[in-house]
Each structure stands twice: as C-alpha cells, then as structure tokens.
Short mmCIF file of C-alpha atoms and ligand atoms in Angstrom, two decimals:
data_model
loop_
_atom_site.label_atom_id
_atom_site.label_comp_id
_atom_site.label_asym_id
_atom_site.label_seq_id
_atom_site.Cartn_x
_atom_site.Cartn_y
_atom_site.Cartn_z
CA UNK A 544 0.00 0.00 0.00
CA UNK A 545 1.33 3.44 -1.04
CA UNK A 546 -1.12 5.94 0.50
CA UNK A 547 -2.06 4.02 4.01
CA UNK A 548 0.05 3.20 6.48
CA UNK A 549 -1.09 -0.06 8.86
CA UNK A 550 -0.33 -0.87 12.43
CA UNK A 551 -1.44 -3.62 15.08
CA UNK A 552 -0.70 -3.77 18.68
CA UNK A 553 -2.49 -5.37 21.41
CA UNK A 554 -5.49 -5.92 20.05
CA UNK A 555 -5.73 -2.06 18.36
CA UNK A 556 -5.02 -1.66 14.78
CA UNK A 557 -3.99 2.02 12.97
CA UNK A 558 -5.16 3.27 9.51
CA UNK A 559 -3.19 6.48 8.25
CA UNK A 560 -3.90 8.25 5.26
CA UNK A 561 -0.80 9.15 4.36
CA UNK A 562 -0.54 11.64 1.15
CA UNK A 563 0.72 14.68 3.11
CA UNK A 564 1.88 16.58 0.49
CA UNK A 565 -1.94 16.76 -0.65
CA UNK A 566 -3.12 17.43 3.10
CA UNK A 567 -4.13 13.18 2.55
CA UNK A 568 -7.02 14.19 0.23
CA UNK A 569 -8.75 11.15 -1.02
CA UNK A 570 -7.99 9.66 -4.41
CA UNK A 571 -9.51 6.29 -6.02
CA UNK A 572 -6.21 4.59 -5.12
CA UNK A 573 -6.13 5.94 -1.27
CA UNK A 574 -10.62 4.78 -1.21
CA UNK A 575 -9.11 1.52 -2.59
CA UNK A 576 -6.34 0.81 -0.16
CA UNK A 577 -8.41 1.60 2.96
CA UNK A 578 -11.30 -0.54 1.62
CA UNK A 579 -8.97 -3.21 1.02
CA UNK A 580 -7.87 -2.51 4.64
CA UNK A 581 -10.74 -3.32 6.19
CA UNK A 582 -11.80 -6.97 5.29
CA UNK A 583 -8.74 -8.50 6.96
CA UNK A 584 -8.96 -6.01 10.10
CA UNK A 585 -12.88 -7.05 10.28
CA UNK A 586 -11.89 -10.58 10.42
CA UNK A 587 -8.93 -11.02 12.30
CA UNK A 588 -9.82 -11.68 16.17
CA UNK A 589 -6.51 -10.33 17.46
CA UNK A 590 -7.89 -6.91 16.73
CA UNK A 591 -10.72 -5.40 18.62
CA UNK A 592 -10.51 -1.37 17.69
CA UNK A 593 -9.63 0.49 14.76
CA UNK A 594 -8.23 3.96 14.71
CA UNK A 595 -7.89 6.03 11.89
CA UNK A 596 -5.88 9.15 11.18
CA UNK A 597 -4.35 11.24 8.75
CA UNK A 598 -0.55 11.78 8.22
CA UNK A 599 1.42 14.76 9.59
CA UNK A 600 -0.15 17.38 12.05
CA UNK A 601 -2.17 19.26 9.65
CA UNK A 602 -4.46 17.40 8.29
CA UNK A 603 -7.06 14.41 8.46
CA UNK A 604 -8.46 14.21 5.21
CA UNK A 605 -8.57 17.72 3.60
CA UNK A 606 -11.43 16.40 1.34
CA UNK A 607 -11.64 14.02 -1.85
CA UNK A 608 -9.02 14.94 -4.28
CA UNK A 609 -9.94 17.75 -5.91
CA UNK A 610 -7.44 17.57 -8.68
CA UNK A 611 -9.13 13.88 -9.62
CA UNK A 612 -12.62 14.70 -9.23
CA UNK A 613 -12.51 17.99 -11.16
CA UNK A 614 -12.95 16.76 -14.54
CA UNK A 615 -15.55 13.89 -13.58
CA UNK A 616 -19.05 13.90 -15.55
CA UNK A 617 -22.57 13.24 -14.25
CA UNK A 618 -22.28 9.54 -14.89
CA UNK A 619 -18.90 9.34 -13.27
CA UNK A 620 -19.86 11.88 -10.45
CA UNK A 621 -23.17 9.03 -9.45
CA UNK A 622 -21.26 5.77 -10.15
CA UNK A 623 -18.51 7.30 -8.22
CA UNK A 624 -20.43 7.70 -5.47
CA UNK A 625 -22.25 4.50 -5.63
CA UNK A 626 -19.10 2.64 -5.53
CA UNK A 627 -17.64 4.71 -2.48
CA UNK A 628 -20.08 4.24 -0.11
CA UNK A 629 -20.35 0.87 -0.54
CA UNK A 630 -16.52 0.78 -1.00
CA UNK A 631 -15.49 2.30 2.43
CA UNK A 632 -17.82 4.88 3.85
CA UNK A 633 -20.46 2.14 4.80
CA UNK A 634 -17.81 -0.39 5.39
CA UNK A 635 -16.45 1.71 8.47
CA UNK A 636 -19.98 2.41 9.84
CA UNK A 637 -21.42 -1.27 9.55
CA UNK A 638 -17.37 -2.66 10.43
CA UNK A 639 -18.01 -4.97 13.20
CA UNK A 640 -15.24 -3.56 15.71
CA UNK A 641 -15.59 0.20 16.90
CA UNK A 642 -13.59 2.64 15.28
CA UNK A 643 -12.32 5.85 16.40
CA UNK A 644 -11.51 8.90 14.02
CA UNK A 645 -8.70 10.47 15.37
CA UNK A 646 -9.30 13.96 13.50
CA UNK A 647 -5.65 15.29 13.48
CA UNK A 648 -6.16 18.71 11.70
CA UNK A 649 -8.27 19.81 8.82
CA UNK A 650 -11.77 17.06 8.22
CA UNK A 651 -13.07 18.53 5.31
CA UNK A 652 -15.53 17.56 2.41
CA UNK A 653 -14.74 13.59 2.27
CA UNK A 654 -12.69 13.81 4.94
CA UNK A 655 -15.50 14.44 7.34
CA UNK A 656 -17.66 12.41 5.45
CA UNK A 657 -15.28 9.97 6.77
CA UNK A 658 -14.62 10.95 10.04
CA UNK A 659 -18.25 10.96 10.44
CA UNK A 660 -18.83 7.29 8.99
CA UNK A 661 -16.55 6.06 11.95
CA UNK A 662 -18.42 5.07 14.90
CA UNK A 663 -16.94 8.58 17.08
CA UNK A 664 -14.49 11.09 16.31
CA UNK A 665 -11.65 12.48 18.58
CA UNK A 666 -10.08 15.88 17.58
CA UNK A 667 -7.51 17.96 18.36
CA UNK A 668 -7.85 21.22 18.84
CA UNK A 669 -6.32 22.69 15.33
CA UNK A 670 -8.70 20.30 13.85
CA UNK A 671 -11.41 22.30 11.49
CA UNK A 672 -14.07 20.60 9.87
CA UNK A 673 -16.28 21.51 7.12
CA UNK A 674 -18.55 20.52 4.19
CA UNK A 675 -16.98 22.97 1.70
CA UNK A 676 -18.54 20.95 -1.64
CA UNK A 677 -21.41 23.92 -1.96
CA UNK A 678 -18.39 25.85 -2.54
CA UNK A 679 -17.37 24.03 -4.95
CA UNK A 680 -20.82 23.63 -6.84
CA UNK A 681 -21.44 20.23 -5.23
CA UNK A 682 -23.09 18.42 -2.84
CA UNK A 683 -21.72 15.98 -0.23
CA UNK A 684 -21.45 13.00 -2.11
CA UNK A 685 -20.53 10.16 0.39
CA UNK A 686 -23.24 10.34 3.24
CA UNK A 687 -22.96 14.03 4.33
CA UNK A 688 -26.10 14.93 4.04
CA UNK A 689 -27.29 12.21 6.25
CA UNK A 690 -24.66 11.61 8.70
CA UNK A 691 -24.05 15.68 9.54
CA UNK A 692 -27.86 15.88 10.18
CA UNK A 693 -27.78 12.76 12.07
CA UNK A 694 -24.76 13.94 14.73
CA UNK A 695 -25.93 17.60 15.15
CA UNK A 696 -29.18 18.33 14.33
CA UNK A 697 -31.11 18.99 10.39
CA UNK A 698 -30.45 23.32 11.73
CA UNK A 699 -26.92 23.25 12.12
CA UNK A 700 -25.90 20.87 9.36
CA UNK A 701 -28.01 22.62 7.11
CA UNK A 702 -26.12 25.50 8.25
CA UNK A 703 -22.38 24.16 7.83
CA UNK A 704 -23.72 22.63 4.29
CA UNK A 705 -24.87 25.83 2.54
CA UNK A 706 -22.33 27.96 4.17
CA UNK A 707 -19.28 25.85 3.23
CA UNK A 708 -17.61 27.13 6.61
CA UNK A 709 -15.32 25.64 8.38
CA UNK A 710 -15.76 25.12 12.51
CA UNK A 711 -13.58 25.18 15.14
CA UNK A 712 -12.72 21.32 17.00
CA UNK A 713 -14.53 23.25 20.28
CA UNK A 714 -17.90 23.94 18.51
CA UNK A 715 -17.54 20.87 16.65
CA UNK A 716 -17.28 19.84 20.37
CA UNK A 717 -20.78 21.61 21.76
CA UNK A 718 -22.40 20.75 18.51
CA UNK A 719 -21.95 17.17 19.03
CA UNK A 720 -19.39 16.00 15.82
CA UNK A 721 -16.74 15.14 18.22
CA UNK A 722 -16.32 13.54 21.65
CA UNK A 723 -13.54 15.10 23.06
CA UNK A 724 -10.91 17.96 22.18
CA UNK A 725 -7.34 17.71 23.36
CA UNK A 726 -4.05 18.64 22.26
CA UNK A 727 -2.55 17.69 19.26
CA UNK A 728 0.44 15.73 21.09
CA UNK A 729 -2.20 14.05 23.01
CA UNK A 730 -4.24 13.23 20.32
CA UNK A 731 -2.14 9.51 19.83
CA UNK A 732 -2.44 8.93 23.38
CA UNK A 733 -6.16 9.94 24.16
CA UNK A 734 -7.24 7.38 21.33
CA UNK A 735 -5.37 4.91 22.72
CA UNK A 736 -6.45 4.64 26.05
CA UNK A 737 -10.01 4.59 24.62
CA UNK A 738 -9.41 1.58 22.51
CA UNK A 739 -7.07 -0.05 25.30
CA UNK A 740 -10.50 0.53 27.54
CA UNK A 741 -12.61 -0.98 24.85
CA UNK A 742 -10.52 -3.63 24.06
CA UNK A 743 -10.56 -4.71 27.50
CA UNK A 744 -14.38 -5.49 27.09
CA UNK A 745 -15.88 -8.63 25.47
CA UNK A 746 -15.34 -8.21 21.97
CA UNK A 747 -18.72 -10.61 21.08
CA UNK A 748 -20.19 -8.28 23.29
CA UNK A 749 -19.34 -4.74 22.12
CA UNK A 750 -19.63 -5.89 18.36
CA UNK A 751 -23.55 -6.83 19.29
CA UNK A 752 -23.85 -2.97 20.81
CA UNK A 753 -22.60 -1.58 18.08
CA UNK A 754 -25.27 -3.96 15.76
CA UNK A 755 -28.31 -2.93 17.66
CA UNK A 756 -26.92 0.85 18.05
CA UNK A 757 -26.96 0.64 14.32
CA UNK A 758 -29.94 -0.43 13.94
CA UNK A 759 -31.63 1.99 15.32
CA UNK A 760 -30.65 4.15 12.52
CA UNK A 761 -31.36 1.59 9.85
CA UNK A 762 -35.05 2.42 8.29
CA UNK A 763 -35.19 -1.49 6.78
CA UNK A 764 -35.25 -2.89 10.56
CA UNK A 765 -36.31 -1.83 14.11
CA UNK A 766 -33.75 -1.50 16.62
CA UNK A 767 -35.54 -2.54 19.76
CA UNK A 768 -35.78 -6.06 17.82
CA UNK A 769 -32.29 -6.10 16.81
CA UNK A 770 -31.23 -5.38 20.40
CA UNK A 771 -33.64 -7.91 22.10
CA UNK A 772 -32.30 -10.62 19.76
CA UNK A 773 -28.42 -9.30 20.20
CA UNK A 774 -29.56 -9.77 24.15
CA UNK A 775 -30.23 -12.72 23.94
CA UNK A 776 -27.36 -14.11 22.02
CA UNK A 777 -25.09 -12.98 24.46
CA UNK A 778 -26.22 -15.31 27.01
CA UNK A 779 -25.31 -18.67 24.86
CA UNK A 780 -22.09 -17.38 24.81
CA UNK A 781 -18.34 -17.94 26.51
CA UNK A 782 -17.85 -14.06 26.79
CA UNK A 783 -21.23 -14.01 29.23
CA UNK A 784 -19.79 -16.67 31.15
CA UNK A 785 -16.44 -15.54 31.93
CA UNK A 786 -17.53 -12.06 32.35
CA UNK A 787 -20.18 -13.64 34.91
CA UNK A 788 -17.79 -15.69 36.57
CA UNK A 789 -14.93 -13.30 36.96
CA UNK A 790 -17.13 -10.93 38.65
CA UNK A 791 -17.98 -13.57 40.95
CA UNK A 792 -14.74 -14.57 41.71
CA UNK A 793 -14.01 -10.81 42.01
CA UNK A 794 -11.40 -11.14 39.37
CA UNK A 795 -11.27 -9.55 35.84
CA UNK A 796 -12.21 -11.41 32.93
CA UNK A 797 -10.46 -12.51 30.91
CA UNK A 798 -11.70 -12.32 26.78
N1 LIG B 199 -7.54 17.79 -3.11
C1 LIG B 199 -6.35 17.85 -3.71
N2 LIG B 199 -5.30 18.54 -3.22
C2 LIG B 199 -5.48 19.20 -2.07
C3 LIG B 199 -6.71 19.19 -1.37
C4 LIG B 199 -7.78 18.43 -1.94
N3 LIG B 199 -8.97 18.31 -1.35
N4 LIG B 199 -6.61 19.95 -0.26
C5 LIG B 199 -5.33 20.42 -0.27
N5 LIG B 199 -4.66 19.96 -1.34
C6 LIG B 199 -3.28 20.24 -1.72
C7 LIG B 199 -3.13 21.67 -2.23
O1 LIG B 199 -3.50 21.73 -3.60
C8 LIG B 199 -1.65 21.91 -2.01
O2 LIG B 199 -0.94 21.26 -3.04
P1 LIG B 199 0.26 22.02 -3.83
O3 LIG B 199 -0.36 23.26 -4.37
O4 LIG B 199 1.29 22.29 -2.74
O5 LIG B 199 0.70 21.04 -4.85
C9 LIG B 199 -1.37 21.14 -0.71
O6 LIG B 199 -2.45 20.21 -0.56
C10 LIG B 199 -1.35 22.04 0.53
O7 LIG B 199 -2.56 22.77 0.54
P2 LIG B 199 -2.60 24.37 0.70
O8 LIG B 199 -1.36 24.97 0.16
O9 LIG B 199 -3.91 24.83 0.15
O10 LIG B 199 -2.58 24.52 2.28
P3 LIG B 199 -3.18 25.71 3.13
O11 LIG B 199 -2.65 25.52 4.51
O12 LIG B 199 -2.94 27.02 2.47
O13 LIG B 199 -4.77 25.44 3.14
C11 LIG B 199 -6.77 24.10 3.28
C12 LIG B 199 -5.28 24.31 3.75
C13 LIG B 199 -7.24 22.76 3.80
C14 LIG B 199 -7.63 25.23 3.85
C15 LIG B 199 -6.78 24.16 1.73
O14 LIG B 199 -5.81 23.24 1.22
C16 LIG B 199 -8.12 23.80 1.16
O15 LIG B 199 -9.04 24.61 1.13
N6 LIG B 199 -8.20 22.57 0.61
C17 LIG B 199 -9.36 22.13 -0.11
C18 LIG B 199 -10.51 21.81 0.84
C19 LIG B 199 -11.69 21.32 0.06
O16 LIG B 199 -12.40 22.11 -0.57
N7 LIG B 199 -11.79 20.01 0.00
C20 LIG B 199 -12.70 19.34 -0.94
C21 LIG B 199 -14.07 19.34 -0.37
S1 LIG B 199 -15.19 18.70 -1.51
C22 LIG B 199 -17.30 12.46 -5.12
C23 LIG B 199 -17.66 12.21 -3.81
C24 LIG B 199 -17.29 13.09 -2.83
C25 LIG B 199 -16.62 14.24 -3.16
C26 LIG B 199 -16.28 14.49 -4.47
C27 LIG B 199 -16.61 13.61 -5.46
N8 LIG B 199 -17.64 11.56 -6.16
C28 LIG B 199 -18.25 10.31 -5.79
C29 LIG B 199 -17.30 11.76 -7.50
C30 LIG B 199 -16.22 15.10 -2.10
C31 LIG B 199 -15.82 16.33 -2.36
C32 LIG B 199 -15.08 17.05 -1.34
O17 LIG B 199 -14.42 16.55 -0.48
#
C-alpha cells in the first residue's frame, strides 16, 4: 500500500492516510487501499478497535481529491459515489469492531464524510471541519447529508452545508461531531487509552452494541428487535460466562 500506512498492537489496529503533500485528500487509489484494509482487520480476532488518522499534524483528510474529481461527468460523479459508499464509507460504519476517528487537523468535504462514517471522532484542537462541496458547486457525495444531520441536528448541518464554513474542534465539540478535544500531542495517546479501555471489554459483546446501536438508525429494521435478539445471544455465549464468573470470583475477565 502506497497511501495508508497499517499498524497492530495489542489488540488495536492504525489506519493512516498518508498523502501529506496533498493534506491526505482522497484519491480512487487511497478509497481503494483503505477498503482493502478493512476486510482483513474485520476478520482477524486479534484486533478489537480500529483507529484512523491522517498523516502529519495538519491534516485528516482535507477532502476528496480535488485535482481527480474535477474533470468527472454526471455519470462518473453518481457511479462514483455508488461505488464509495459501498466501498469504504459504509464499510467503516457497519465494520463490526468500533472505530475511532482520530481527527488530526483539517476534516473537510470527504474527509469528514469519513470521520463521520466512523463510529466517534476524537479531535484535536487545530482540527477544522467543514462541508466545503457547496463551494465548490457540489453536494456531499458520500453520506454528508445524512450523517451531519444525524450527529448535530437537520439546523446546524443545514447551516455548515450551505455555508461551506469551516468550525472550530470546540464547537464541533458543543455541537456534538466530536467527543472530546485535546491537544494535538495528546491526540495519539487519548485514542489509545479509549481503545485499550474498549478492548478490555468482550469483543462478542461490544460488536452486538454496536449492531443494535446501528440499527436503530437503519429504516429497513427496528432496533428494539435487533437489540432484544443481540440480548439474547449474548447469554449462549463464553464471553457471558467468563464475564459472569470473573465478577464472581471478584477477578477480571479474561476475553
Ligand atoms: N484535493 C487535492 N489537493 C489538495 C486538497 C484536496 N482536497 N486539499 C489540499 N490539497 C493540496 C493543495 O492543492 C496543495 O498542493 P500544492 O499546491 O502544494 O501542490 C497542498 O495540498 C497544501 O494545501 P494548501 O497549500 O492549500 O494549504 P493551506 O494551509 O494554504 O490550506 C486548506 C489548507 C485545507 C484550507 C486548503 O488546502 C483547502 O481549502 N483545501 C481544499 C478543501 C476542500 O475544498 N476540499 C474538498 C471538499 S469537496 C465524489 C464524492 C465526494 C466528493 C467528491 C466527489 N464523487 C463520488 C465523485 C467530495 C468532495 C469534497 O471533499
């Protein structure tokens, strides 16, 4: 892989989108290697969490590639956006381990777009993020105009959508797009202790919360079904037992 970098240790593994001298703007090839990314990441048990970041201290994703896209037709422009969110954004929000967006600097345009497919964002305070396409004389393309909505409200995304501005990581903060602001040298650090705190948890267990949190949000099915059926699974399972049985023996578990 040429434009993402991959790490795995204990049980969290690292995506970085690494094309800094284009602020890791999004081409076909970068879509590719991250959706490649994912299949083996989904399926190996050793890891639990995914992070992903953008190269250098700048940027996270300053936006699909601009260069690329600009001489795209309608045909192109559709198919193209067909293909990615089945490709990657949707992969990330339906992958069956949580993952964290560690928003590093500028999350613009397809770069929030994929911030916001991951399942919660963590940003450091140069971080700006923005839906600049109107600017541009597009619209969001790979589930902006659903996901924005969906984390702060139809006002305010409307808002960030038809102004094309750019907000701050602390009102990004208030408005709900991102957990937590800290430093950029803490940004590393911060992510990992979440994941080392997930990763602690059952990993059958958190992957059937993050199935019935989704489906909440998923028209096709009704959530309170998916969770009383996820419920129930649990309970035929070793994770239940050993979590049950540690906290008997007033030990941790052990998954
Ligand atoms: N694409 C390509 N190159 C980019 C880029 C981008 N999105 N963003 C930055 N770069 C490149 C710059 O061209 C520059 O390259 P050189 O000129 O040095 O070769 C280099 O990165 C450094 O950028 P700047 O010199 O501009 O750095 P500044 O600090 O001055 O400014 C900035 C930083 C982030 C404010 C600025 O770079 C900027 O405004 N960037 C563009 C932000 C933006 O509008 N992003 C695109 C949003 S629209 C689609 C689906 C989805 C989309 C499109 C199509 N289909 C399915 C077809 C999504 C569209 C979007 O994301």
């Amino acid at each position: 892989m040429e434009n993402v970098l991959l790490e795995v240790n204990n049980h969290i593994a690292q995506l970085t989108i690494h094309r800094p001298k284009a602020l890791n703007a999004l081409n076909k090839q970068t879509i590719a290697e991250l959706s490649e990314s994912l299949d083996p990441l989904a399926e190996n048990p050793k890891v639990r969490v995914l992070i992903i970041t953008g190269s250098g201290e700048k940027a996270f994703v300053a936006g699909a590639d601009i260069k690329e896209f600009a001489g795209f037709d309608v045909k192109e422009g559709a198919q193209l956006a067909a293909a990615g969110h089945e490709m990657l954004f949707d992969k990330i929000e339906n992958f069956p381990k949580p993952v964290i967006a560690a928003v590093n600097g500028f999350a613009l345009g397809g770069g929030l777009e994929l911030a916001m497919a991951c399942h919660f964002r963590i940003a450091s305070d140069n971080a700006r993020l923005g839906l600049p396409e109107t600017s541009l004389g597009l619209i969001p393309g790979y589930g902006g105009t659903q996901r924005l909505p969906q984390l702060v409200g139809k006002g305010k995304a409307i808002e960030m959508i038809t102004t094309a501005s750019m907000i701050t990581a602390q009102d990004a903060y208030k408005w709900g797009l991102v957990n937590q602001v800290v430093a950029p040298a803490e940004l590393a650090d911060t992510c990992q202790k979440i994941a080392q705190k997930i990763a602690f948890n059952s990993p059958m267990a958190v992957s059937a919360a993050l199935r019935a949190i989704s489906g909440g949000f998923n028209d096709k099915v009704n959530g309170y079904n998916i969770e009383i059926s996820e419920f129930g699974k649990c309970f035929g399972t070793d994770d239940f037992k050993e979590g049950t049985i540690a906290f008997l023996e007033k030990r941790k578990p052990n998954f």
